[in-house]
Short mmCIF file of C-alpha atoms in Angstrom, two decimals:
data_model
loop_
_atom_site.label_atom_id
_atom_site.label_comp_id
_atom_site.label_asym_id
_atom_site.label_seq_id
_atom_site.Cartn_x
_atom_site.Cartn_y
_atom_site.Cartn_z
CA MET A 1 23.96 -40.56 -160.58
CA GLN A 2 26.24 -37.54 -160.92
CA TYR A 3 27.46 -35.98 -164.16
CA ASN A 4 30.94 -34.42 -164.00
CA PRO A 5 30.83 -33.92 -160.20
CA GLY A 6 32.69 -30.72 -159.28
CA TRP A 7 33.10 -29.63 -162.92
CA ASN A 8 30.74 -27.35 -164.88
CA ASN A 9 32.17 -27.93 -168.36
CA SER A 10 30.36 -30.48 -170.56
CA SER A 11 33.23 -30.86 -173.06
CA VAL A 12 34.19 -34.14 -171.31
CA ASN A 13 32.09 -36.94 -169.87
CA LEU A 14 32.34 -38.55 -166.43
CA LEU A 15 29.35 -40.27 -164.84
CA HIS A 16 29.48 -41.40 -161.22
CA VAL A 17 26.91 -44.00 -160.18
CA ARG A 18 26.86 -44.62 -156.44
CA ALA A 19 24.89 -47.48 -154.86
CA VAL A 20 24.66 -47.54 -151.05
CA GLY A 21 23.95 -50.79 -149.23
CA PRO A 22 23.43 -51.68 -145.54
CA GLY A 23 27.15 -51.58 -144.81
CA ASP A 24 28.94 -50.84 -148.05
CA THR A 25 28.97 -48.70 -151.18
CA LEU A 26 29.49 -49.62 -154.82
CA HIS A 27 30.97 -47.01 -157.16
CA TYR A 28 30.72 -47.12 -160.96
CA ILE A 29 32.69 -44.34 -162.66
CA TRP A 30 32.02 -44.21 -166.41
CA SER A 31 33.98 -41.91 -168.70
CA SER A 32 34.87 -41.23 -172.32
CA ILE A 33 38.07 -39.33 -171.50
CA GLY A 34 40.25 -41.40 -173.80
CA ALA A 35 38.80 -44.84 -174.51
CA PRO A 36 35.35 -45.44 -172.94
CA ALA A 37 35.85 -47.14 -169.58
CA VAL A 38 34.28 -47.86 -166.22
CA LEU A 39 35.95 -48.08 -162.83
CA LEU A 40 34.43 -50.58 -160.41
CA VAL A 41 35.16 -49.76 -156.78
CA ALA A 42 33.62 -51.54 -153.78
CA THR A 43 34.01 -50.04 -150.31
CA ALA A 44 33.14 -51.23 -146.81
CA SER A 45 31.64 -47.89 -145.85
CA GLN A 46 28.28 -46.24 -146.46
CA SER A 47 29.88 -42.81 -146.54
CA SER A 48 32.74 -43.41 -148.99
CA ALA A 49 32.97 -40.59 -151.53
CA LEU A 50 34.53 -39.99 -154.94
CA HIS A 51 37.08 -37.18 -155.26
CA ILE A 52 38.37 -35.76 -158.56
CA ASN A 53 41.13 -33.28 -159.25
CA TRP A 54 39.84 -32.07 -162.60
CA THR A 55 42.85 -29.97 -163.52
CA GLN A 56 45.11 -32.96 -163.04
CA LEU A 57 42.66 -35.39 -164.68
CA LEU A 58 42.62 -33.36 -167.90
CA SER A 59 46.38 -32.85 -167.91
CA PRO A 60 48.91 -35.07 -169.74
CA ALA A 61 49.80 -36.64 -166.35
CA PRO A 62 46.47 -37.64 -164.71
CA ALA A 63 47.90 -40.22 -162.26
CA GLY A 64 46.36 -39.73 -158.82
CA ALA A 65 43.56 -37.42 -160.00
CA ILE A 66 40.79 -39.83 -158.91
CA TRP A 67 40.50 -41.41 -155.47
CA ILE A 68 37.95 -42.71 -152.98
CA ASP A 69 37.83 -41.23 -149.49
CA PRO A 70 38.56 -42.78 -147.06
CA PRO A 71 41.12 -44.88 -148.99
CA SER A 72 41.08 -47.54 -146.26
CA SER A 73 37.43 -48.32 -147.04
CA VAL A 74 38.25 -49.67 -150.53
CA VAL A 75 38.07 -53.47 -150.57
CA TYR A 76 38.19 -54.04 -154.33
CA SER A 77 38.77 -52.03 -157.48
CA ALA A 78 38.99 -52.89 -161.17
CA ALA A 79 38.34 -51.38 -164.58
CA VAL A 80 36.76 -52.41 -167.87
CA VAL A 81 37.92 -50.52 -170.97
CA PHE A 82 36.38 -50.67 -174.46
CA THR A 83 39.47 -50.03 -176.52
CA LYS A 84 38.97 -50.78 -180.24
CA VAL A 85 36.48 -51.75 -182.92
CA PHE A 86 37.79 -54.01 -185.67
CA GLU A 87 36.27 -54.39 -189.13
CA TYR A 88 37.25 -57.40 -191.20
CA GLY A 89 36.16 -59.61 -194.05
CA GLU A 90 37.35 -62.66 -195.94
CA ALA A 91 40.03 -62.34 -198.63
CA LYS A 92 40.20 -64.59 -201.68
CA THR A 93 42.67 -66.81 -199.84
CA LEU A 94 39.98 -67.46 -197.17
CA GLU A 95 42.06 -65.51 -194.68
CA GLU A 96 40.59 -62.63 -192.71
CA LEU A 97 41.25 -59.20 -194.18
CA PHE A 98 41.39 -56.45 -191.56
CA TYR A 99 40.66 -52.82 -192.38
CA PRO A 100 42.29 -49.97 -190.42
CA THR A 101 41.22 -50.24 -186.78
CA TYR A 102 38.84 -47.80 -185.12
CA ASP A 103 40.68 -46.78 -181.93
CA LEU A 104 38.00 -45.58 -179.51
CA SER A 105 40.50 -43.39 -177.65
CA ASP A 106 40.68 -41.23 -180.80
CA PHE A 107 36.92 -40.68 -180.99
CA SER A 108 35.06 -37.45 -180.34
CA TRP A 109 32.25 -38.00 -177.82
CA ASP A 110 29.01 -36.04 -177.43
CA SER A 111 28.00 -34.71 -174.04
CA ILE A 112 25.87 -37.24 -172.17
CA ASN A 113 24.15 -34.47 -170.22
CA HIS A 114 21.14 -34.46 -172.56
CA THR A 115 20.78 -38.27 -172.44
CA LEU A 116 21.09 -38.62 -168.67
CA ASN A 117 17.85 -39.93 -167.18
CA HIS A 118 17.84 -39.92 -163.37
CA THR A 119 14.50 -41.76 -163.24
CA ALA A 120 15.39 -44.63 -165.56
CA LEU A 121 19.04 -44.53 -164.39
CA THR A 122 20.34 -44.46 -167.96
CA ALA A 123 22.85 -42.47 -170.02
CA GLU A 124 24.39 -42.75 -173.49
CA PHE A 125 27.93 -42.07 -174.71
CA THR A 126 27.86 -41.43 -178.48
CA GLY A 127 31.00 -40.87 -180.54
CA VAL A 128 32.52 -40.64 -184.01
CA PRO A 129 36.17 -40.75 -185.10
CA ALA A 130 38.01 -37.45 -184.84
CA THR A 131 39.15 -38.08 -188.42
CA ASP A 132 37.16 -40.20 -190.87
CA PRO A 133 39.04 -40.45 -194.19
CA SER A 134 36.81 -43.28 -195.49
CA GLY A 135 33.58 -41.41 -194.67
CA SER A 136 32.13 -44.51 -193.00
CA PHE A 137 30.80 -42.45 -190.10
CA SER A 138 29.16 -39.72 -192.20
CA ASN A 139 25.74 -41.05 -191.13
CA GLY A 140 26.78 -43.34 -188.29
CA SER A 141 28.14 -43.53 -184.77
CA VAL A 142 29.31 -45.79 -181.98
CA ALA A 143 27.42 -45.65 -178.68
CA PHE A 144 27.67 -47.14 -175.21
CA ARG A 145 24.37 -47.08 -173.34
CA VAL A 146 24.65 -47.41 -169.58
CA THR A 147 21.92 -48.61 -167.22
CA ALA A 148 22.06 -48.85 -163.42
CA TYR A 149 19.69 -50.98 -161.33
CA GLU A 150 18.10 -50.48 -157.92
CA GLY A 151 17.00 -54.09 -157.50
CA SER A 152 16.76 -57.53 -159.08
CA GLY A 153 14.85 -58.20 -162.26
CA ARG A 154 15.07 -58.95 -165.95
CA ASP A 155 15.34 -56.61 -168.92
CA ARG A 156 12.21 -56.35 -171.01
CA LEU A 157 14.05 -56.26 -174.34
CA LEU A 158 16.12 -59.11 -175.74
CA PRO A 159 18.46 -60.64 -174.69
CA SER A 160 16.49 -60.20 -171.41
CA LEU A 161 19.51 -60.22 -169.12
CA LEU A 162 18.88 -61.17 -165.51
CA HIS A 163 20.29 -58.51 -163.17
CA THR A 164 20.65 -57.63 -159.49
CA ALA A 165 21.24 -54.40 -157.58
CA ASN A 166 24.98 -55.26 -157.60
CA SER A 167 25.18 -54.93 -161.38
CA SER A 168 24.84 -52.47 -164.25
CA LYS A 169 24.30 -52.93 -167.98
CA VAL A 170 26.28 -51.58 -170.92
CA GLU A 171 24.99 -51.80 -174.48
CA PHE A 172 27.38 -51.41 -177.40
CA VAL A 173 25.61 -49.96 -180.46
CA LEU A 174 26.98 -49.59 -183.98
CA ALA A 175 24.41 -47.60 -186.00
CA GLY A 176 24.56 -46.30 -189.55
CA VAL A 177 28.27 -46.97 -190.01
CA ALA A 178 29.00 -47.81 -193.65
CA PRO A 179 31.00 -51.05 -194.06
CA ARG A 180 34.27 -50.72 -195.93
CA GLY A 181 33.82 -54.05 -197.71
CA ASN A 182 31.22 -56.54 -198.86
CA GLY A 183 30.21 -58.80 -195.99
CA SER A 184 32.19 -56.87 -193.37
CA ARG A 185 32.04 -58.12 -189.81
CA PHE A 186 32.92 -56.24 -186.65
CA ALA A 187 34.61 -57.06 -183.36
CA LEU A 188 34.89 -55.14 -180.09
CA GLU A 189 38.06 -55.36 -178.00
CA VAL A 190 37.45 -55.29 -174.24
CA ALA A 191 40.31 -54.90 -171.76
CA THR A 192 40.23 -55.40 -168.00
CA VAL A 193 42.52 -54.04 -165.29
CA GLU A 194 42.84 -56.06 -162.10
CA GLU A 195 44.98 -55.93 -158.97
CA MET A 196 47.83 -58.40 -158.63
CA GLY A 197 46.58 -61.72 -157.28
CA VAL A 198 43.34 -61.49 -159.26
CA ALA A 199 42.96 -63.54 -162.45
CA GLN A 200 40.39 -63.26 -165.24
CA LYS A 201 38.66 -66.42 -166.44
CA LEU A 202 36.19 -66.95 -169.27
CA ARG A 203 33.30 -69.25 -168.41
CA SER A 204 30.65 -70.70 -170.69
CA ALA A 205 27.32 -72.01 -169.37
CA ARG A 206 24.83 -73.84 -171.58
CA SER A 207 21.18 -74.50 -170.79
CA ILE A 208 18.29 -76.15 -172.61
CA ASP A 209 16.04 -73.35 -171.35
CA ASP A 210 15.78 -70.52 -173.90
CA GLU A 211 12.50 -69.15 -172.55
CA TYR A 212 13.76 -65.57 -172.20
CA THR A 213 16.21 -65.54 -175.13
CA PRO A 214 14.81 -67.79 -177.85
CA THR A 215 17.30 -70.02 -179.71
CA ILE A 216 20.22 -68.82 -177.52
CA PHE A 217 21.47 -71.52 -175.18
CA GLU A 218 24.88 -70.14 -174.14
CA THR A 219 25.81 -67.50 -171.56
CA LEU A 220 29.42 -66.31 -171.23
CA SER A 221 30.99 -64.70 -168.20
CA LEU A 222 34.36 -63.04 -167.80
CA VAL A 223 34.96 -63.34 -164.05
CA ALA A 224 37.70 -61.93 -161.84
CA GLU A 225 38.76 -64.53 -159.30
CA SER A 226 41.06 -64.16 -156.32
CA GLN A 227 43.95 -66.59 -156.66
CA ASN A 228 44.14 -67.02 -152.90
CA GLY A 229 40.51 -67.35 -151.87
CA SER A 230 39.15 -68.44 -155.26
CA SER A 231 36.22 -66.08 -154.70
CA THR A 232 34.60 -64.19 -157.59
CA LEU A 233 35.11 -60.45 -157.19
CA SER A 234 33.53 -59.01 -160.34
CA PHE A 235 32.14 -60.12 -163.68
CA LEU A 236 31.20 -59.19 -167.23
CA GLN A 237 28.37 -61.40 -168.49
CA TRP A 238 26.62 -61.64 -171.86
CA LYS A 239 24.48 -63.92 -174.00
CA ALA A 240 26.04 -65.35 -177.16
CA THR A 241 24.05 -63.06 -179.43
CA ALA A 242 23.75 -59.52 -180.74
CA TYR A 243 20.78 -57.95 -182.53
CA GLY A 244 20.26 -55.97 -185.71
CA SER A 245 17.28 -53.87 -184.62
CA GLN A 246 16.42 -51.19 -182.07
CA THR A 247 13.45 -53.32 -181.02
CA PRO A 248 15.09 -56.75 -181.24
CA ARG A 249 13.19 -59.89 -182.13
CA ARG A 250 14.39 -63.45 -182.48
CA GLU A 251 14.82 -63.10 -186.25
CA ASP A 252 17.09 -60.06 -185.73
CA GLY A 253 19.76 -62.16 -184.01
CA ILE A 254 23.41 -61.73 -185.03
CA GLN A 255 25.94 -64.42 -184.24
CA CYS A 256 28.29 -63.45 -181.40
CA ARG A 257 31.61 -65.17 -180.72
CA SER A 258 34.30 -64.62 -178.10
CA ARG A 259 37.92 -64.95 -179.15
CA GLY A 260 40.31 -66.20 -176.52
CA LEU A 261 41.12 -64.24 -173.41
CA GLN A 262 44.76 -63.13 -173.41
CA ALA A 263 47.16 -61.27 -171.16
CA ALA A 264 47.59 -57.77 -172.57
CA ASN A 265 50.40 -56.31 -170.49
CA TRP A 266 52.16 -55.29 -173.71
CA THR A 267 49.57 -52.58 -174.35
CA LEU A 268 48.00 -50.25 -171.80
CA PRO A 269 44.39 -49.11 -172.26
CA VAL A 270 44.41 -45.46 -173.33
CA SER A 271 41.90 -44.27 -170.76
CA GLY A 272 42.18 -41.14 -168.65
CA ILE A 273 40.30 -42.47 -165.64
CA VAL A 274 42.29 -45.72 -165.57
CA ARG A 275 45.57 -43.83 -165.34
CA ALA A 276 44.01 -41.32 -162.94
CA TYR A 277 42.93 -44.01 -160.49
CA PHE A 278 45.53 -46.78 -160.86
CA GLY A 279 48.53 -44.59 -161.69
CA ASP A 280 51.18 -44.73 -164.40
CA GLY A 281 52.46 -48.16 -163.38
CA VAL A 282 49.35 -50.01 -164.55
CA GLY A 283 51.28 -52.44 -166.74
CA SER A 284 53.70 -53.49 -163.97
CA THR A 285 51.59 -53.43 -160.80
CA TYR A 286 48.24 -54.56 -162.23
CA THR A 287 47.09 -57.40 -164.48
CA ILE A 288 45.68 -56.42 -167.87
CA SER A 289 43.67 -58.89 -169.95
CA ALA A 290 41.87 -58.47 -173.26
CA ILE A 291 39.21 -60.33 -175.20
CA ASN A 292 37.71 -59.77 -178.65
CA ILE A 293 33.97 -60.20 -179.11
CA SER A 294 33.01 -60.55 -182.77
CA PHE A 295 29.60 -60.06 -184.38
CA GLY A 296 28.22 -61.39 -187.64
CA GLY A 297 27.47 -64.64 -189.40
CA GLU A 298 29.61 -66.37 -191.94
CA ASP A 299 28.92 -63.72 -194.60
CA GLY A 300 28.19 -60.66 -192.43
CA LYS A 301 24.98 -59.88 -194.36
CA VAL A 302 22.83 -59.05 -191.33
CA TYR A 303 24.65 -55.81 -190.60
CA GLN A 304 25.09 -55.09 -194.32
CA GLU A 305 21.31 -54.99 -194.74
CA LYS A 306 20.22 -53.16 -191.59
CA ARG A 307 23.26 -51.03 -190.67
CA TYR A 308 22.49 -51.60 -186.99
CA LEU A 309 24.12 -53.77 -184.34
CA SER A 310 23.57 -53.89 -180.58
CA TRP A 311 25.25 -56.09 -177.98
CA SER A 312 24.41 -56.03 -174.27
CA ALA A 313 26.50 -57.10 -171.30
CA LEU A 314 26.06 -57.05 -167.56
CA LEU A 315 28.87 -56.03 -165.26
CA GLY A 316 29.05 -55.86 -161.50
CA PHE A 317 30.39 -57.21 -158.25
CA GLY A 318 30.36 -60.74 -156.84
CA GLN A 319 28.98 -63.77 -158.64
CA PRO A 320 27.20 -63.24 -161.98
CA PRO A 321 23.45 -63.94 -161.88
CA LYS A 322 22.41 -67.45 -162.82
CA ASP A 323 19.25 -68.28 -164.73
CA THR A 324 17.04 -71.00 -163.26
CA PHE A 325 14.07 -72.83 -164.72
CA SER A 326 10.89 -70.79 -164.31
CA PRO A 327 7.72 -72.37 -162.82
CA LEU A 328 6.22 -72.42 -166.34
CA VAL A 329 9.11 -74.44 -167.77
CA ILE A 330 9.13 -76.75 -164.73
CA SER A 331 5.38 -77.39 -165.20
CA ILE A 332 5.80 -78.14 -168.90
CA MET A 333 8.69 -80.52 -168.20
CA ALA A 334 6.72 -82.22 -165.44
CA VAL A 335 3.76 -82.81 -167.77
CA ALA A 336 5.95 -83.85 -170.71
CA LEU A 337 8.02 -86.31 -168.68
CA GLY A 338 5.47 -87.27 -166.05
CA THR A 339 2.65 -88.32 -168.37
CA PRO A 340 4.62 -91.05 -170.23
CA MET A 341 6.05 -92.30 -166.94
CA ALA A 342 2.58 -92.49 -165.42
CA MET A 343 1.28 -94.39 -168.48
CA LEU A 344 4.18 -96.85 -168.28
CA LEU A 345 3.57 -97.39 -164.58
CA VAL A 346 -0.16 -97.98 -165.02
CA GLY A 347 0.43 -100.26 -168.03
CA GLY A 348 2.99 -102.31 -166.11
CA CYS A 349 0.57 -102.78 -163.19
CA VAL A 350 -2.19 -103.92 -165.56
CA VAL A 351 0.10 -106.47 -167.23
CA LEU A 352 1.28 -107.86 -163.88
CA PHE A 353 -2.29 -108.12 -162.63
CA ALA A 354 -3.40 -109.90 -165.82
CA GLN A 355 -0.55 -112.40 -165.58
CA ARG A 356 -1.46 -113.29 -162.03
CA LYS A 357 -5.16 -113.98 -162.85
CA ARG A 358 -5.52 -117.47 -164.41
CA TYR A 359 -8.47 -118.41 -166.61
CA SER A 360 -9.68 -121.99 -167.46
CA GLU A 361 -12.77 -123.45 -169.28
CA TYR A 362 -12.59 -126.75 -167.28
CA GLU A 363 -13.87 -127.54 -163.83
CA PRO A 364 -11.43 -129.31 -161.51
CA ILE A 365 -11.97 -133.16 -161.40
CA ASN A 366 -11.74 -133.36 -157.68
#
């Protein structure tokens, strides 16, 4: 993990996470220059390196300021941008009333240098609006907590996401922000940038096994698929829940919904690193999609009471991890289903045996 590589000023944030495999390298480049975003770059070289022209990156024309060397080693690149936070409630006409949008590209972000943990492989981007006329952020902030992984495992805290070494976690946190209405709910807009020939698809997987995330039976994945080979190139995966506590429990769950994935070529994500890597022609030469992820129940009271909301998602390369039944659940199912079947089998054998055995009180005449 490198903070602002080649730049000594902490007034901006750029975090480079580099994972080296047997014959490839995965690059995650996180930044809050503009809207918070991450570049995902996979290379077929163990020695591929990130290069940044800082003067150009911080200029009004950053196109070409970020590149991977050697360029021929890049086999896949994409970006995920967290663009806006919406706040809305219900009007008297039962329609949704939207308050002025929080554009994350207009936020002021703290230096992540003091939150960077090279042992735990974590960092935190914390920001507030540059102007806050409503005063909602006087005691609050928006944060994106980033975690990298060295191997496979499962997070200890809910929603206990299953991860691999090919993935990282981002946690969106809304803490202490005063709602602008009674029963306000919030939504996060997430945009993706993909190369031509790659399409985003939203998948939903349901399972009866909620062992690791109690009462949550749905997992959603936003996957980038090659239109030619139909192979999955990258993913953003999350459970259909958020939580209203720093130490989440089942009772702290907040309803999480995903509103339809749409093409978003009409609006370009305002992110410095996206323009710096993909160039100024993002809208014409790359595919941009956007999805809104909303949090809150029917009345939005969970956040109103606790003033805290956290939502976790996994992002990475290749296929998203899939949960399987654990040995404990398999054993319970085997006992629960096997015992009645065994009783039916034994009972059937007893009945058949009893029917075959004939009883009589009379002796045969002959």
